[in-house]
PDB file of C-alpha atoms in Angstrom:
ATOM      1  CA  UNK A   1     -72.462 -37.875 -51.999  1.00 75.00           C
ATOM      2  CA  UNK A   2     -70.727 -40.037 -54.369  1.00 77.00           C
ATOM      3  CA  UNK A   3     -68.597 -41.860 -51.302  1.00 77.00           C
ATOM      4  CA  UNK A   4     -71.953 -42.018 -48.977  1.00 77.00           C
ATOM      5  CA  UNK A   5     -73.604 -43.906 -52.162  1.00 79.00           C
ATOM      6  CA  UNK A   6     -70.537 -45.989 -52.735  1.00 80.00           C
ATOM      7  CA  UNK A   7     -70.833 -46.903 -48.992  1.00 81.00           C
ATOM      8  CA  UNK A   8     -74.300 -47.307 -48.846  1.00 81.00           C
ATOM      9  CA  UNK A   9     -74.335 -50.305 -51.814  1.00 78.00           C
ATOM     10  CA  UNK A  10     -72.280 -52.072 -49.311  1.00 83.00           C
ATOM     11  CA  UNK A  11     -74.906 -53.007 -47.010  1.00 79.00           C
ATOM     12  CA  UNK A  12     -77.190 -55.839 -48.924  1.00 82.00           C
ATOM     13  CA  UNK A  13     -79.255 -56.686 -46.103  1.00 82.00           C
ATOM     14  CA  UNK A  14     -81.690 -53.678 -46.655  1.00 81.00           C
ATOM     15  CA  UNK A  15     -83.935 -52.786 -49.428  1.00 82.00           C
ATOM     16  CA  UNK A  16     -82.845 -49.766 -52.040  1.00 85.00           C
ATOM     17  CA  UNK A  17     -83.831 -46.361 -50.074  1.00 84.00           C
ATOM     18  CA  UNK A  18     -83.029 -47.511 -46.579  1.00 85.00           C
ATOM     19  CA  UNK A  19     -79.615 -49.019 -46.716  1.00 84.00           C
ATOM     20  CA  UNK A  20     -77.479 -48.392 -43.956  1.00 80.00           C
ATOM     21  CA  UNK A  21     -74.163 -45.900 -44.244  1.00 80.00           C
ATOM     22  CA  UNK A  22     -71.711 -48.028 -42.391  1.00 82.00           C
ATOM     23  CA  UNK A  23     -67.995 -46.144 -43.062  1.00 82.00           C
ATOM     24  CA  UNK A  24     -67.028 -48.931 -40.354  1.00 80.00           C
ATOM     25  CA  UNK A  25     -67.264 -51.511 -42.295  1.00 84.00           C
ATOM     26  CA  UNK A  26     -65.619 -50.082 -45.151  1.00 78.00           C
ATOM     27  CA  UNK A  27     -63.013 -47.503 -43.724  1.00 78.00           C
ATOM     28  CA  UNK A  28     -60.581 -47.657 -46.780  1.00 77.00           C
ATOM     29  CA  UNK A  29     -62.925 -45.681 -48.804  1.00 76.00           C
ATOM     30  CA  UNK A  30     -62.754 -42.645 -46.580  1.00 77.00           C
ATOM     31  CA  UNK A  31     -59.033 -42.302 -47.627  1.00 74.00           C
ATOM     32  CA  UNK A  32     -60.277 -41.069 -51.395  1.00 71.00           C
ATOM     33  CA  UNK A  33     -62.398 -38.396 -49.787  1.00 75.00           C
ATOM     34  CA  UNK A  34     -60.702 -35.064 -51.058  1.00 73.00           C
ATOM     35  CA  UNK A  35     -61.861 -31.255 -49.838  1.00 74.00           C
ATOM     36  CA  UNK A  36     -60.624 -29.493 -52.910  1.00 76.00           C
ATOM     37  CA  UNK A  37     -61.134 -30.481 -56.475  1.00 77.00           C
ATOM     38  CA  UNK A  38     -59.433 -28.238 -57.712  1.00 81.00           C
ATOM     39  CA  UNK A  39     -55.910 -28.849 -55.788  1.00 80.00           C
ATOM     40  CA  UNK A  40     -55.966 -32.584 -54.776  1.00 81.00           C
ATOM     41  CA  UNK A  41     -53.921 -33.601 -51.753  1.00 80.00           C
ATOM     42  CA  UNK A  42     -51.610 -36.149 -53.295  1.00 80.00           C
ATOM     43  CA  UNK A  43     -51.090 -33.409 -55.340  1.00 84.00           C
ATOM     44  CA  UNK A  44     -50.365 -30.546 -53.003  1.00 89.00           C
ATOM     45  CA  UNK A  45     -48.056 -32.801 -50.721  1.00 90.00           C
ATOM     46  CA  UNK A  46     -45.516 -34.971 -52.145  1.00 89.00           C
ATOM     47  CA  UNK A  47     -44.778 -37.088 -48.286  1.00 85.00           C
ATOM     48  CA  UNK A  48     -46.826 -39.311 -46.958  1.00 87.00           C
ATOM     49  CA  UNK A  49     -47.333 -39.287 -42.903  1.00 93.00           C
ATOM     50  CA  UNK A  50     -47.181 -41.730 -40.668  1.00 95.00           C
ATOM     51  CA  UNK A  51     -50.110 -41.732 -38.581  1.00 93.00           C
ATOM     52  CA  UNK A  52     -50.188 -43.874 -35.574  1.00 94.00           C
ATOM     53  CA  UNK A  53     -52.403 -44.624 -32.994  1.00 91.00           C
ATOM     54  CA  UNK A  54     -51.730 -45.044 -29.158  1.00 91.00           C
ATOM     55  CA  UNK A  55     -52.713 -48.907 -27.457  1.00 88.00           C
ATOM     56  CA  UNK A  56     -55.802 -47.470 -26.016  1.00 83.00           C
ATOM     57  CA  UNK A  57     -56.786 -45.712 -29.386  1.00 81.00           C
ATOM     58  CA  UNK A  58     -56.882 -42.278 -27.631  1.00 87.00           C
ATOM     59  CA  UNK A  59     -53.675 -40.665 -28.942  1.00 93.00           C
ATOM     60  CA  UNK A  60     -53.152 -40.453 -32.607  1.00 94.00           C
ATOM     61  CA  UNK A  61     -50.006 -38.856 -34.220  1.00 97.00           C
ATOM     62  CA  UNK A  62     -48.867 -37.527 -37.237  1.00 96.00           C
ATOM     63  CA  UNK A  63     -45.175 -37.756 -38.140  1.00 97.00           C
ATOM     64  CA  UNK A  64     -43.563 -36.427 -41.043  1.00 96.00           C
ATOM     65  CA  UNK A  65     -39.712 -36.793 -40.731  1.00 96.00           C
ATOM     66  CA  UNK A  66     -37.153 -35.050 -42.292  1.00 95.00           C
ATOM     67  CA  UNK A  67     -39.918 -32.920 -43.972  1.00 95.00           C
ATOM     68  CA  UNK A  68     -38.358 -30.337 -46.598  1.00 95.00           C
ATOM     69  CA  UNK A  69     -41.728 -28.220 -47.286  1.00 95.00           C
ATOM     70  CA  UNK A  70     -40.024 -26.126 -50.354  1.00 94.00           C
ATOM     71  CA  UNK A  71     -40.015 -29.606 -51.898  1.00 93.00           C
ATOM     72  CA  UNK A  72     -42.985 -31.575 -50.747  1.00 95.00           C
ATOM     73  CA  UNK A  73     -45.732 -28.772 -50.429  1.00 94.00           C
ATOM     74  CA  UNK A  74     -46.951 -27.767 -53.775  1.00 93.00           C
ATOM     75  CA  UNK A  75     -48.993 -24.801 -54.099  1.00 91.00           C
ATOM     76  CA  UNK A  76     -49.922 -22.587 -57.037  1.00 89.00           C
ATOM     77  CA  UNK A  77     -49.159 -19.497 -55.516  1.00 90.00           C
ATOM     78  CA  UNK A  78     -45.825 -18.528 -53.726  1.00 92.00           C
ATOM     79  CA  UNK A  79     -45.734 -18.978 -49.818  1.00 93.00           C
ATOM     80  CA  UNK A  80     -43.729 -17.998 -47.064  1.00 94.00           C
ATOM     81  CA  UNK A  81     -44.657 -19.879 -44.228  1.00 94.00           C
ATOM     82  CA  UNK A  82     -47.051 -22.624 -43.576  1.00 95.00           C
ATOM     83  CA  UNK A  83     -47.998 -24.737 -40.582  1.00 95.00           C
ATOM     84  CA  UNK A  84     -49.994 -28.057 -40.264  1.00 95.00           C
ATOM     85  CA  UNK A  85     -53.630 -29.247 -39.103  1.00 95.00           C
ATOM     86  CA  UNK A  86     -54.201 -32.108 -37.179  1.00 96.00           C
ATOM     87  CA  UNK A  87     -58.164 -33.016 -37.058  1.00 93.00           C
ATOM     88  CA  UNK A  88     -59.462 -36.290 -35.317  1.00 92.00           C
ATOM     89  CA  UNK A  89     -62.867 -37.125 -35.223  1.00 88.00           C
ATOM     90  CA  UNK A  90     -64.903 -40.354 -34.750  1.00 87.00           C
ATOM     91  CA  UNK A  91     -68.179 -40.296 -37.193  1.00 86.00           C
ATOM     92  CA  UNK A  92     -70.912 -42.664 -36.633  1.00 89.00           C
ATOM     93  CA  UNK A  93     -72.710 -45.009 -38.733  1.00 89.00           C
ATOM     94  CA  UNK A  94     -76.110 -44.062 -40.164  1.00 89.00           C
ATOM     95  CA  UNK A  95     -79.142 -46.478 -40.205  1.00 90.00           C
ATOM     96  CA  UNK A  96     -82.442 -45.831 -41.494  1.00 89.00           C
ATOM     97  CA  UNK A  97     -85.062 -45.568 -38.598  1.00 89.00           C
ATOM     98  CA  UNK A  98     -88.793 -46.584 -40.044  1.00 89.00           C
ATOM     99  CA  UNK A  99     -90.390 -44.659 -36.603  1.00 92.00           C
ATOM    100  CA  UNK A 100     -88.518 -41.197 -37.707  1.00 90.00           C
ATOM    101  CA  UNK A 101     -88.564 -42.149 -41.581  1.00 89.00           C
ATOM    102  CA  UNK A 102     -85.027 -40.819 -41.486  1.00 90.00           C
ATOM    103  CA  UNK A 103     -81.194 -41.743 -41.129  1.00 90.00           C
ATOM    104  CA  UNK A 104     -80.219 -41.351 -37.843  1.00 89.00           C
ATOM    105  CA  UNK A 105     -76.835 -42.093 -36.018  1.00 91.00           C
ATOM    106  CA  UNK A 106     -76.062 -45.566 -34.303  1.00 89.00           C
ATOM    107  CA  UNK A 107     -74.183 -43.333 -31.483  1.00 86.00           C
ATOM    108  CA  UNK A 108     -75.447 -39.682 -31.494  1.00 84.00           C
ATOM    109  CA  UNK A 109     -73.493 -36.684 -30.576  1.00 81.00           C
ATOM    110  CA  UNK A 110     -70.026 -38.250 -31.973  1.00 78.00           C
ATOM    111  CA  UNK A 111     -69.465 -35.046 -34.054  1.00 72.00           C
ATOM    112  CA  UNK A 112     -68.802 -32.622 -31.249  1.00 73.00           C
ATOM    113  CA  UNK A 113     -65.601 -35.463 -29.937  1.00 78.00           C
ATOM    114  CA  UNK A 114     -63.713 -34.097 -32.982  1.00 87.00           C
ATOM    115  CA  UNK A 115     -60.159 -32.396 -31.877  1.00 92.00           C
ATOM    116  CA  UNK A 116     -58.042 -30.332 -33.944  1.00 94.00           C
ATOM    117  CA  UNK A 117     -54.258 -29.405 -33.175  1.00 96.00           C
ATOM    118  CA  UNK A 118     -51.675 -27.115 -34.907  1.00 96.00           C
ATOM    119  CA  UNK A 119     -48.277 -26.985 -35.724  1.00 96.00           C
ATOM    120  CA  UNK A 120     -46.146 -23.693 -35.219  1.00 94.00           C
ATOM    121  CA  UNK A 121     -45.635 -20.931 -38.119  1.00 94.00           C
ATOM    122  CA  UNK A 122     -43.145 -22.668 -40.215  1.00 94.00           C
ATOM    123  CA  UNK A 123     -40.937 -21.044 -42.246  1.00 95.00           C
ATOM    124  CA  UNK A 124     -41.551 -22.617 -46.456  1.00 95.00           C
ATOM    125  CA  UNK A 125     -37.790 -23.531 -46.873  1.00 93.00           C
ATOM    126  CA  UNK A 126     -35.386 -27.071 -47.979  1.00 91.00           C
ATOM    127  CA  UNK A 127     -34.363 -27.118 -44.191  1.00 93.00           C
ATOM    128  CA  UNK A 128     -35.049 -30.585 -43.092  1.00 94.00           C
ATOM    129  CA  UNK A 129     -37.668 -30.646 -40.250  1.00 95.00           C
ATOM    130  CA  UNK A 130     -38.971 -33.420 -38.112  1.00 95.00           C
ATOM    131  CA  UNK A 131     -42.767 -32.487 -37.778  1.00 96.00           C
ATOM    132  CA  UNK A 132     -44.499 -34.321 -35.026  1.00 97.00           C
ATOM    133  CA  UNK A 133     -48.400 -33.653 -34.394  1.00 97.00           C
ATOM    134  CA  UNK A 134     -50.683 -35.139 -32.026  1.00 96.00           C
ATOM    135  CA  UNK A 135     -54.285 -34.869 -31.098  1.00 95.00           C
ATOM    136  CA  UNK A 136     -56.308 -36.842 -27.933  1.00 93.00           C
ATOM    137  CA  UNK A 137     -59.488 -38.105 -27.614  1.00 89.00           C
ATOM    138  CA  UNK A 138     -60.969 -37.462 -23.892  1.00 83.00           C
ATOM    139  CA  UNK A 139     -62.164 -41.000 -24.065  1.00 78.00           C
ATOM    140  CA  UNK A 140     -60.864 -44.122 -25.728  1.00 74.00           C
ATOM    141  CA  UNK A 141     -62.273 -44.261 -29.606  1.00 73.00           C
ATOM    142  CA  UNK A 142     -63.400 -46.921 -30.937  1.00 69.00           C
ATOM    143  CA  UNK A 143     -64.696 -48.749 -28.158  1.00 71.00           C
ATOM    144  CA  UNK A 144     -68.105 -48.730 -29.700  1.00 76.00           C
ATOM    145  CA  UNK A 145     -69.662 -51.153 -32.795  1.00 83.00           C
ATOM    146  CA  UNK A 146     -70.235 -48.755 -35.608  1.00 85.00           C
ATOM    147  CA  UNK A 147     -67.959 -46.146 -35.241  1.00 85.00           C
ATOM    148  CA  UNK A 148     -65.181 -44.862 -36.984  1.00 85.00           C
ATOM    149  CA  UNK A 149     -61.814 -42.802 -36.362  1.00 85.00           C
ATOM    150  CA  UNK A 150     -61.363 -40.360 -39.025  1.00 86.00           C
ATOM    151  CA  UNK A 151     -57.812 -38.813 -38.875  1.00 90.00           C
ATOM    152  CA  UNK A 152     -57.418 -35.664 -41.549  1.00 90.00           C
ATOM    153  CA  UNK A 153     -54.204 -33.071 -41.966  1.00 92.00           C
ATOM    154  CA  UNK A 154     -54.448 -29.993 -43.618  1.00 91.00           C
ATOM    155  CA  UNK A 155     -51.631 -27.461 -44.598  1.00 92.00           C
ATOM    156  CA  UNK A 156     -52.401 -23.905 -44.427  1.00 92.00           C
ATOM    157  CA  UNK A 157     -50.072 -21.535 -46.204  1.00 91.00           C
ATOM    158  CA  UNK A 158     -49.029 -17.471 -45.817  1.00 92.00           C
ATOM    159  CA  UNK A 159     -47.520 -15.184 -47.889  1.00 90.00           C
ATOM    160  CA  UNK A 160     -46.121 -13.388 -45.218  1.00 85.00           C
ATOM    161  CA  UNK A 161     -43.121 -14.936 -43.114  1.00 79.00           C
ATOM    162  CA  UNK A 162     -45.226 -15.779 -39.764  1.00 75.00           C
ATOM    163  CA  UNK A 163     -43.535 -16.489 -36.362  1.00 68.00           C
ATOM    164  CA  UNK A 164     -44.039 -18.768 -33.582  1.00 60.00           C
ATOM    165  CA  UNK A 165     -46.295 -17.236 -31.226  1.00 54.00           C
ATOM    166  CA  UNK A 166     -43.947 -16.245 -28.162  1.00 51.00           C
ATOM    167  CA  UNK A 167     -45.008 -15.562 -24.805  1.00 46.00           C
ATOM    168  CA  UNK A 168     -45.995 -11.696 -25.135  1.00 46.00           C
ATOM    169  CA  UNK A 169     -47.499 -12.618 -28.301  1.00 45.00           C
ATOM    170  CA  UNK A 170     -49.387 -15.786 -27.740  1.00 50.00           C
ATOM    171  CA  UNK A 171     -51.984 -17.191 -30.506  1.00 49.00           C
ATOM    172  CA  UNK A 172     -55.874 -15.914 -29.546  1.00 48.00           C
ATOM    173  CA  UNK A 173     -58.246 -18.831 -30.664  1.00 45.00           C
ATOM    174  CA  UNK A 174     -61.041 -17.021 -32.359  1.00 42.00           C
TER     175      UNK A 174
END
């Protein structure tokens, strides 16, 4: 709520209670949003990506090169394998609509373009390790005024020393 409000001040061209939450016209601030409070993500990985984006804005990829995870993931507990989440989405600006007396999206349905990929098991050692994720839009983002591409990793963690999946033991999506 505190970023939406931030956002929302932004737009001066509406009167307080129906300004407009445009996150395209201010997209740096969606780079302080953080899931957990308790373990920030600057604090939990000590690497920064690289995140590119293909020429037609479909393709975006995460690189993390020569990644040593036993000295750039930090978690409080102990871990024996971890792998990494890849989620691409494009969210839409809001704008107040006087006929619904509600916020409603300048391009509806954008949540359900949202596309998530995985790395492998990995096992949590100083091995060097060129990670290379990348997730595709069906269509070209971006091609529309008020939208936004948000581009989020995750690391998820094991205690138990997981495995690629291999062929008679492939990965069932729930």
């Amino acid at each position: 709520m505190k970023l939406a409000k931030q956002i929302q001040l932004r737009d001066e061209s509406h009167p307080k209670g129906t300004r407009s939450l445009e996150s395209s016209k201010t997209p740096a601030l969606l780079t302080t949003l953080n899931f957990n409070r308790s373990h920030s993500f600057n604090s939990v990985l000590s690497d920064s990506p690289v995140i590119t984006f293909s020429e037609d804005k479909r393709k975006v990829t995460l690189t993390l090169a020569e990644f040593k995870s036993s000295l750039r993931i930090h978690w409080p507990n102990r871990f024996d394998s971890y792998r990494i989440a890849l989620v691409i989405a494009q969210l839409s600006d809001f704008v107040y609509s006087e006929t619904e007396s509600a916020f409603i999206p300048v391009i509806p349905d954008l949540e359900q373009l949202s596309v998530i990929t995985y790395s492998e098991w990995l096992p949590n050692n100083s091995e060097p390790r060129d990670i290379l994720l990348e997730a595709i839009f069906p269509d070209p983002a971006l091609q529309q005024p008020g939208t936004t591409v948000i581009v989020a990793m995750g690391i998820e963690t094991s205690s138990s020393l997981l495995k690629p999946p291999t062929a008679t033991h492939p990965i069932k999506e729930p």
